PDB file of C-alpha atoms in Angstrom:
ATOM      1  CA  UNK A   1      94.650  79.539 122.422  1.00  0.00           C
ATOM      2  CA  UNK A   2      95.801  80.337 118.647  1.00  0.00           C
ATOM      3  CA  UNK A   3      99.191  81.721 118.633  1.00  0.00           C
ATOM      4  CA  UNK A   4     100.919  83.003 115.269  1.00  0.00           C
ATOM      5  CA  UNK A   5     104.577  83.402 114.962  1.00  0.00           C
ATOM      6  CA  UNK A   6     106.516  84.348 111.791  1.00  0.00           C
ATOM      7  CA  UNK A   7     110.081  83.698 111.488  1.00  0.00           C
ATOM      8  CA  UNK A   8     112.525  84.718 110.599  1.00  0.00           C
ATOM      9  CA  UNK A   9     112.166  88.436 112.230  1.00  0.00           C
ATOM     10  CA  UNK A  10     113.788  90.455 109.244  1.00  0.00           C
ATOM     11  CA  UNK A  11     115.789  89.141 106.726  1.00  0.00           C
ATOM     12  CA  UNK A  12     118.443  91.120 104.820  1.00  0.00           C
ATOM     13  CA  UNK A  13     118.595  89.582 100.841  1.00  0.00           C
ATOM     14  CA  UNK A  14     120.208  90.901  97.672  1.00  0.00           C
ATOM     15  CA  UNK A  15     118.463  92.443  94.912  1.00  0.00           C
ATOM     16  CA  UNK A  16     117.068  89.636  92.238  1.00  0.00           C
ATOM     17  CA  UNK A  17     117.025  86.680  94.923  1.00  0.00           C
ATOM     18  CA  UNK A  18     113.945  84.473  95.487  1.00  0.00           C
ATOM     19  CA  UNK A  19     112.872  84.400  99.292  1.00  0.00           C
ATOM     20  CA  UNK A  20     110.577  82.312 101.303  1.00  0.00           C
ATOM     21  CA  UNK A  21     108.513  83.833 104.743  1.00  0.00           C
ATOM     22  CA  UNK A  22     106.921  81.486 107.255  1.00  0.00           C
ATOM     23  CA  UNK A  23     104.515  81.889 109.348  1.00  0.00           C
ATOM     24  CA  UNK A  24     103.007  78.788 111.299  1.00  0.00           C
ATOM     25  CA  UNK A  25     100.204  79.227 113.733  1.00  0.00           C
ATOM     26  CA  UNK A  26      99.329  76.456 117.064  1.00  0.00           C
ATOM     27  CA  UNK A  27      95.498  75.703 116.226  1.00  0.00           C
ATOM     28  CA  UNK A  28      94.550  73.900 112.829  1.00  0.00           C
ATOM     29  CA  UNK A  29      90.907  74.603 113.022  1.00  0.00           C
ATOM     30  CA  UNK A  30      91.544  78.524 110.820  1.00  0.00           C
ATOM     31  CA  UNK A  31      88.862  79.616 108.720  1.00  0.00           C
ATOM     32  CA  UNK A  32      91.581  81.488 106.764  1.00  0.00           C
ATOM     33  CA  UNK A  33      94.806  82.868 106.810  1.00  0.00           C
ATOM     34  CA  UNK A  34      96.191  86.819 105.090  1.00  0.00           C
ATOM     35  CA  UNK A  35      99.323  88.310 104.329  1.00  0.00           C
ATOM     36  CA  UNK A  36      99.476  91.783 104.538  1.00  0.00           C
ATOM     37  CA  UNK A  37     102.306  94.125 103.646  1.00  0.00           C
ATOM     38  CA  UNK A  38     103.497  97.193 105.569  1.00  0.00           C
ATOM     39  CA  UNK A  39     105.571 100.031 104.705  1.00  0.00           C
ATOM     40  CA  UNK A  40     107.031 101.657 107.871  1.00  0.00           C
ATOM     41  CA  UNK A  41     104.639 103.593 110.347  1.00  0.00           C
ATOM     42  CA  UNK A  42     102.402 103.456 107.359  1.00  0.00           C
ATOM     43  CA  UNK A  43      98.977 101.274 107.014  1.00  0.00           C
ATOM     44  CA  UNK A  44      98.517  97.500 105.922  1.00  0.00           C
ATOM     45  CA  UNK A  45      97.907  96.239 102.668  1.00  0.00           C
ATOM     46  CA  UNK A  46      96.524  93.134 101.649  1.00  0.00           C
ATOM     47  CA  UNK A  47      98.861  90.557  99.496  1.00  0.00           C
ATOM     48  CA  UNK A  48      97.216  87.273  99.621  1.00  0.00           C
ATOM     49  CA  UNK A  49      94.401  85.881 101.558  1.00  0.00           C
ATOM     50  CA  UNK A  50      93.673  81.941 101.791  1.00  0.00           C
ATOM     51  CA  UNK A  51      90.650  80.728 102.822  1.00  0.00           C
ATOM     52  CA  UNK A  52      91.244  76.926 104.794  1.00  0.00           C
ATOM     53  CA  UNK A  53      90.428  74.941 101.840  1.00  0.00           C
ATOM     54  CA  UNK A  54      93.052  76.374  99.448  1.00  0.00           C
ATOM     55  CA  UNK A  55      96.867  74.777  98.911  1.00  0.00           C
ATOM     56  CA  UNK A  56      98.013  78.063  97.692  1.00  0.00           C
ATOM     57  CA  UNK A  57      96.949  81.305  96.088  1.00  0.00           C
ATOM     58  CA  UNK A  58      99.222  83.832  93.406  1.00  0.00           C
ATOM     59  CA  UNK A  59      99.297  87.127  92.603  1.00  0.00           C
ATOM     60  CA  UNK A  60     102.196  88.422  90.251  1.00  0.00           C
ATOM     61  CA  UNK A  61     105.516  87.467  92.128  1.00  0.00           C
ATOM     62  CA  UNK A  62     103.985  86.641  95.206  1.00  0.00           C
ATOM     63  CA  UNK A  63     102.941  83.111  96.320  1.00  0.00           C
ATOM     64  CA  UNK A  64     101.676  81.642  99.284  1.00  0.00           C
ATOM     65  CA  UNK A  65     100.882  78.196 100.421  1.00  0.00           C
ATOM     66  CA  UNK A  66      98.650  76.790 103.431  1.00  0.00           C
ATOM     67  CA  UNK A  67      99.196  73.615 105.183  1.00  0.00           C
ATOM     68  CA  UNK A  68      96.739  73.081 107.824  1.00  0.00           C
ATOM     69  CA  UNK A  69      97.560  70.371 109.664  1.00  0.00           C
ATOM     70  CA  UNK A  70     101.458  71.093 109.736  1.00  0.00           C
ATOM     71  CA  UNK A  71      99.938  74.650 111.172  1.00  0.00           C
ATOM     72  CA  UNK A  72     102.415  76.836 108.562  1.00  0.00           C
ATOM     73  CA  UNK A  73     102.350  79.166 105.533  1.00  0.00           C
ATOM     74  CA  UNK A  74     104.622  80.745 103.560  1.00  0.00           C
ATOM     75  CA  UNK A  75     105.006  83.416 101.391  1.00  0.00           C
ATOM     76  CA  UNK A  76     107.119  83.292  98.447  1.00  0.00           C
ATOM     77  CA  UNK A  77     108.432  86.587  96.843  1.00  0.00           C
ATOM     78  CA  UNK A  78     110.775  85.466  93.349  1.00  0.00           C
ATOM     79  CA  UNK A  79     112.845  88.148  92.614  1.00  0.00           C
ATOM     80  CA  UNK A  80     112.780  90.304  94.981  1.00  0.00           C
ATOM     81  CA  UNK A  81     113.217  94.240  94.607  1.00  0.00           C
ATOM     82  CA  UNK A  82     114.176  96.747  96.776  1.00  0.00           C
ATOM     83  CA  UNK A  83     110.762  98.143  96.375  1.00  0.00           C
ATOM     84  CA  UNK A  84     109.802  95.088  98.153  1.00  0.00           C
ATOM     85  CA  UNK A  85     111.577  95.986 101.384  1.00  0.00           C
ATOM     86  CA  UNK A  86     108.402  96.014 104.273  1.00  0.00           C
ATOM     87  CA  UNK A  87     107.226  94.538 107.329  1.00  0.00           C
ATOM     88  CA  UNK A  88     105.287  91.337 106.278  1.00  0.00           C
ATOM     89  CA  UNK A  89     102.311  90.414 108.529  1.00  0.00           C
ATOM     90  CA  UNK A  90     100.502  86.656 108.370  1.00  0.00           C
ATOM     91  CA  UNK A  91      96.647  86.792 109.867  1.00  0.00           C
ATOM     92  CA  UNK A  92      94.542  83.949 111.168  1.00  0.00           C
ATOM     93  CA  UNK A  93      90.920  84.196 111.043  1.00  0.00           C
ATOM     94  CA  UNK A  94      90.348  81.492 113.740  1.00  0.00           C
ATOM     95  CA  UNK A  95      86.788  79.877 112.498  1.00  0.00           C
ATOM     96  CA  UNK A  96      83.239  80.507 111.074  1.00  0.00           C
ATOM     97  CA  UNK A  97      81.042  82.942 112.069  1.00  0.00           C
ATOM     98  CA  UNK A  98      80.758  86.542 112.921  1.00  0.00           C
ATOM     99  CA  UNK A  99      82.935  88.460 115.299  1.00  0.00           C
ATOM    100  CA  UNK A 100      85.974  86.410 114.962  1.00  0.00           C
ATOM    101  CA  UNK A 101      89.311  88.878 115.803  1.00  0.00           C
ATOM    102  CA  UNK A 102      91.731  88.085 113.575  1.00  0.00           C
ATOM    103  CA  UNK A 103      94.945  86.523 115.293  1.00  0.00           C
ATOM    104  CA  UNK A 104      98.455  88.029 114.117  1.00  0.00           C
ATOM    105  CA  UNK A 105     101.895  87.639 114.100  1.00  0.00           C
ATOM    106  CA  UNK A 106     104.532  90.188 114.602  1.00  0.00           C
ATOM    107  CA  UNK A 107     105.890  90.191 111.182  1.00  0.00           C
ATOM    108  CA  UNK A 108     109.074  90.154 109.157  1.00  0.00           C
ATOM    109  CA  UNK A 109     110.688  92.537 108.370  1.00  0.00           C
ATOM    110  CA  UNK A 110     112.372  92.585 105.065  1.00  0.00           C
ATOM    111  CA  UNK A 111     115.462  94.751 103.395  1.00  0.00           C
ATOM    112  CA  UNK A 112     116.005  94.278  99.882  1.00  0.00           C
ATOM    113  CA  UNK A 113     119.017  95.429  98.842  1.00  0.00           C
ATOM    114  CA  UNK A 114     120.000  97.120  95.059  1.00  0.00           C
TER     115      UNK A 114
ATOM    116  CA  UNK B   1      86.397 102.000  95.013  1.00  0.00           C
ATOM    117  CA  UNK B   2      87.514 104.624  97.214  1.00  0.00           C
ATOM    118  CA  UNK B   3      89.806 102.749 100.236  1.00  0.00           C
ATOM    119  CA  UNK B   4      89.382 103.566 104.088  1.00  0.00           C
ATOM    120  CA  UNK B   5      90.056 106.961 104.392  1.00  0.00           C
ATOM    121  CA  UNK B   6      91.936 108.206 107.435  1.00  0.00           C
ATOM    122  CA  UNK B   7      92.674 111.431 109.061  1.00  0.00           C
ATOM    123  CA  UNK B   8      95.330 113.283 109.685  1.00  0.00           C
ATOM    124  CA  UNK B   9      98.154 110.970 108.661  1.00  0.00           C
ATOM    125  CA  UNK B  10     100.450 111.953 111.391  1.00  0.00           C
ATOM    126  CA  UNK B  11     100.075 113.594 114.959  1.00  0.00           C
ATOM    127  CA  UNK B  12     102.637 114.786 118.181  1.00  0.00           C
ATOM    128  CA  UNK B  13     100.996 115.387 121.002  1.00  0.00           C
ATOM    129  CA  UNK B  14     102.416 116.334 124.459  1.00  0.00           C
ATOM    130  CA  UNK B  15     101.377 114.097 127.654  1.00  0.00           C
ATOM    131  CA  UNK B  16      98.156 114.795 129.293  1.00  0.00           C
ATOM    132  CA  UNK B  17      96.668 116.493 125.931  1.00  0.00           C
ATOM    133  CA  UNK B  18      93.750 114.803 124.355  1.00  0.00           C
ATOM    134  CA  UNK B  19      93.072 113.917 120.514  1.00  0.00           C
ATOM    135  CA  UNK B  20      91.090 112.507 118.032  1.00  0.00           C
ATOM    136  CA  UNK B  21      91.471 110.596 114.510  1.00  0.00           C
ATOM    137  CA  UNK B  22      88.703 110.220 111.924  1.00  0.00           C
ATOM    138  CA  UNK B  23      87.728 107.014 109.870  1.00  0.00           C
ATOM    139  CA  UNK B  24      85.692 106.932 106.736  1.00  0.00           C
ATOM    140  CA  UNK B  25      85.364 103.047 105.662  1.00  0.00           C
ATOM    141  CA  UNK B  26      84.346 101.483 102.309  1.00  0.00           C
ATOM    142  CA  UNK B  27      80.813 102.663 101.386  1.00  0.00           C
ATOM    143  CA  UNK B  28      78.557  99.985 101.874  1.00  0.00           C
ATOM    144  CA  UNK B  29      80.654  98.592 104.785  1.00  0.00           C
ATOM    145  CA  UNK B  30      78.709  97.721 108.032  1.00  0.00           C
ATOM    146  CA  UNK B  31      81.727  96.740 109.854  1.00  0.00           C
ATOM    147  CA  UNK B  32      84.776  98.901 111.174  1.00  0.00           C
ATOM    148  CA  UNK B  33      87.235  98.061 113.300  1.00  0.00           C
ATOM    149  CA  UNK B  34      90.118 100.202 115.105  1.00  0.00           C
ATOM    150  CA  UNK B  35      93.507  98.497 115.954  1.00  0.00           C
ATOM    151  CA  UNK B  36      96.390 100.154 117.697  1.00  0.00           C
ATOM    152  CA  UNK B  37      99.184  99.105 116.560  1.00  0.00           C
ATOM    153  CA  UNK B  38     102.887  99.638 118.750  1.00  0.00           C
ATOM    154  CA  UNK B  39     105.909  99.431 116.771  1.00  0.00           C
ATOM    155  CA  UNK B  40     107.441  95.530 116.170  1.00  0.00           C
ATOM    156  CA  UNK B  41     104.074  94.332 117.123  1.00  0.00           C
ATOM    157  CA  UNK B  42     101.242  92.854 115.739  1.00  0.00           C
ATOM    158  CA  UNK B  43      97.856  95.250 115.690  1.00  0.00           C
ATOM    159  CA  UNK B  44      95.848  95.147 118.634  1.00  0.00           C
ATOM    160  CA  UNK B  45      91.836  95.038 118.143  1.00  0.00           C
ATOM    161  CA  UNK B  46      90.861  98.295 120.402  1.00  0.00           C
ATOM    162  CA  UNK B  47      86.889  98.092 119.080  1.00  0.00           C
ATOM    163  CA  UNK B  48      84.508  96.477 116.431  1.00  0.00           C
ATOM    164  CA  UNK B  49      81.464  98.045 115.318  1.00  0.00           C
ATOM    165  CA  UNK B  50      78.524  96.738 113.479  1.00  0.00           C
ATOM    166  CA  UNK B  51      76.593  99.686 112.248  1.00  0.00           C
ATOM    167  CA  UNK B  52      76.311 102.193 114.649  1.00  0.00           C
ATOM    168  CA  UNK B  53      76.675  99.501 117.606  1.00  0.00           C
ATOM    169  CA  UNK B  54      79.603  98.240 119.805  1.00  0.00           C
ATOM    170  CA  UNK B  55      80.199  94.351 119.010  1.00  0.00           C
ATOM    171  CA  UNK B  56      83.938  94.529 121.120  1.00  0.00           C
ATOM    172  CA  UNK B  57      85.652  96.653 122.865  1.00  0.00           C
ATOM    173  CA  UNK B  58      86.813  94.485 125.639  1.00  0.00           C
ATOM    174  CA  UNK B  59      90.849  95.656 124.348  1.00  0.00           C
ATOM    175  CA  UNK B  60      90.028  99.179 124.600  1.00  0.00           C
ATOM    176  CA  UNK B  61      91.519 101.235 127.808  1.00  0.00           C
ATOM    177  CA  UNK B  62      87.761 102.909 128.347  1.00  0.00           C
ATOM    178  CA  UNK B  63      89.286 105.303 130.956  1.00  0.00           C
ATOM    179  CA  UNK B  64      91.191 107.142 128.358  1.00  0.00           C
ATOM    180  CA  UNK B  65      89.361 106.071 125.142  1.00  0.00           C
ATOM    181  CA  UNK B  66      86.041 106.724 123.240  1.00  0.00           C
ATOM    182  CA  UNK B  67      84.970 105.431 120.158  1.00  0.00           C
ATOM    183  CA  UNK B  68      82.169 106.390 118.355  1.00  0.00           C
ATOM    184  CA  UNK B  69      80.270 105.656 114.916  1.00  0.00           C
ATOM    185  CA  UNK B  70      76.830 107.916 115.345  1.00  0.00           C
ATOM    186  CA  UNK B  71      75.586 107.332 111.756  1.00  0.00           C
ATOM    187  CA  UNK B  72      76.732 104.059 111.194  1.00  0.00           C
ATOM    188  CA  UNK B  73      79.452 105.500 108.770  1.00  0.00           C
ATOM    189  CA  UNK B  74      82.445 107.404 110.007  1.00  0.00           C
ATOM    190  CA  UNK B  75      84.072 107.069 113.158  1.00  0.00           C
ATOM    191  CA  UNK B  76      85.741 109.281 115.288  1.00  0.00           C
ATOM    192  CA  UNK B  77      88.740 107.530 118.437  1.00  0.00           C
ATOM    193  CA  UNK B  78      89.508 109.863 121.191  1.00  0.00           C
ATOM    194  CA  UNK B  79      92.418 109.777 123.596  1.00  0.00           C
ATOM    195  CA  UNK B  80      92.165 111.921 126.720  1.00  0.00           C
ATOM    196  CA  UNK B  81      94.409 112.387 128.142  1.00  0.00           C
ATOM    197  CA  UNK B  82      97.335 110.773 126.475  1.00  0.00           C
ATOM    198  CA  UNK B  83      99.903 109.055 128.016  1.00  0.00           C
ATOM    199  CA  UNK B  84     103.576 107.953 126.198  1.00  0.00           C
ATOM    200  CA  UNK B  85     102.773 104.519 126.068  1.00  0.00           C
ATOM    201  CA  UNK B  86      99.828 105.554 123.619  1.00  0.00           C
ATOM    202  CA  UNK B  87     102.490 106.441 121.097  1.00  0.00           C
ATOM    203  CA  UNK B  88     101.916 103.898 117.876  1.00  0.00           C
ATOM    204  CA  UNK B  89      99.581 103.553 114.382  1.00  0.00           C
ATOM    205  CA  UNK B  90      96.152 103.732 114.961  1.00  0.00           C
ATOM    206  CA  UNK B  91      94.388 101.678 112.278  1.00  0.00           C
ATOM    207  CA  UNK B  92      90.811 101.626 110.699  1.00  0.00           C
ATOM    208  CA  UNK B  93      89.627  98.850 109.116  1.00  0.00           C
ATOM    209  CA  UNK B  94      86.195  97.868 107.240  1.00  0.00           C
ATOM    210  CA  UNK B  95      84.550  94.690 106.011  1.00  0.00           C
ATOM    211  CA  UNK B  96      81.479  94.016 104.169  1.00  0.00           C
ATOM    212  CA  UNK B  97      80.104  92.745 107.746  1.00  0.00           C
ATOM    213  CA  UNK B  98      81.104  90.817 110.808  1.00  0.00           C
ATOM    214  CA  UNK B  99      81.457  87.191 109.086  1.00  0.00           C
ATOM    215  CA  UNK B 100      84.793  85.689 109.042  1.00  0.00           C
ATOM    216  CA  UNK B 101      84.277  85.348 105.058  1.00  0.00           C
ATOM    217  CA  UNK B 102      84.791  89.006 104.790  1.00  0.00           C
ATOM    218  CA  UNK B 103      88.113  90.216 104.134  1.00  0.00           C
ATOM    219  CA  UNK B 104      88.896  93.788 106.512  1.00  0.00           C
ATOM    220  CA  UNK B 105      90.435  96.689 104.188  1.00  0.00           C
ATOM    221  CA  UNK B 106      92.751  98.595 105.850  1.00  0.00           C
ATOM    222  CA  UNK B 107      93.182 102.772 105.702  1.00  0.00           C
ATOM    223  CA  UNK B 108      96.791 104.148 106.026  1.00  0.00           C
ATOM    224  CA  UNK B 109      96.789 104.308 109.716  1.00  0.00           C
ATOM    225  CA  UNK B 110      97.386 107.599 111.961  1.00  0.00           C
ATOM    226  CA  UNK B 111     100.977 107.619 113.504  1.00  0.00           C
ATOM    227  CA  UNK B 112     100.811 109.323 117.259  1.00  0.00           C
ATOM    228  CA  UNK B 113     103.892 110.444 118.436  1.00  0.00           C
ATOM    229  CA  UNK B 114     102.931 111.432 122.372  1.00  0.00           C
ATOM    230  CA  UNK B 115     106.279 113.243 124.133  1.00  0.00           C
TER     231      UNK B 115
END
């Protein structure tokens, strides 16, 4: 049974410092993997999603890798802003085909602080 | 592209009272999903549908809730009655279908506060 877990829980940085999330899941065999951002009692939004055949994808300051057979990803914010304080979410799609519920973790929750 | 649309953004509701949210997905978007979603945890699938059918609802607590998607486009989840333990974000989410190669959008979610 896939299992996701993201550590740390929440993580408390200054403003301006470069962080790195985890998130590492028990089952190799994903089809892909998302991070989603949440703002508190608010929706998700997508960051980043990495299909199981991609090393890493970017968008602006955000990064995230894949390794699938060490079962882990990160996310990698460089400097950070208080605007990025959230809840970060990781997402494993666990294989091909339709009707596949995707399998999450219970986030991080990050403070930036000015 | 208009996003998931969700409705109302925010609801208290005592015990025992029923209530409903509303879900207008991504035009063009035969999938929608709703996830509750308590707070610290990770969202909880409550029922997929493709078109106007039900493809899961094995999570969802059928002596209390009701989905529905009539046309195949909006969606209505009711809660009767409510209990306090139904207190959390109710999410809608849509995809292009059920394939694991379509990425689900997410709408802002409906926090239930049930006293």
């Amino acid at each position: 049974k896939q299992e996701v877990t993201q550590i740390p829980a929440a993580l408390s940085v200054p403003e301006g410092e470069n962080l790195v999330l985890n998130c590492s899941f028990t089952d190799s065999a994903i089809y892909n993997l998302q991070w989603f951002r949440q703002d508190p009692g608010k929706g998700l939004t997508s960051l980043l999603l990495i299909q199981s055949s991609q090393r890493e994808q970017t968008s602006g300051r955000l990064n995230a890798s894949l390794d699938k057979s060490s079962g882990r990803s990160t996310l990698y914010i460089a400097a950070s802003q208080p605007g990025d304080s959230a809840t970060y979410l990781c997402a494993v799609r666990p294989g091909a085909g339709n009707n596949r519920k995707l399998i999450w973790g219970l986030g991080t929750s990050l403070a930036v602080n000015p | 592209e208009a996003g998931v649309a969700q409705s109302p953004r925010y609801k208290i509701i005592e015990k025992r009272q029923s209530v409903a949210f509303w879900c207008n997905p991504i035009s063009g978007h035969a999938t929608l999903y709703w996830y509750q979603q308590i707070l610290g945890q990770g969202p909880k699938l409550l029922i997929q549908f493709q078109n106007n059918g039900v493809v899961d609802d094995s999570q969802l607590p059928k002596d209390r809730f009701s989905a529905e998607r009539l046309k195949g486009v909006d969606s209505t989840l009711k809660i009767q009655p409510a209990k306090l333990e139904d207190s959390a974000v109710y999410l809608c989410a849509s995809s292009l279908g059920p394939k694991s190669s379509y990425e689900q959008y997410f709408g802002p979610g409906t926090r239930l506060t049930v006293t």
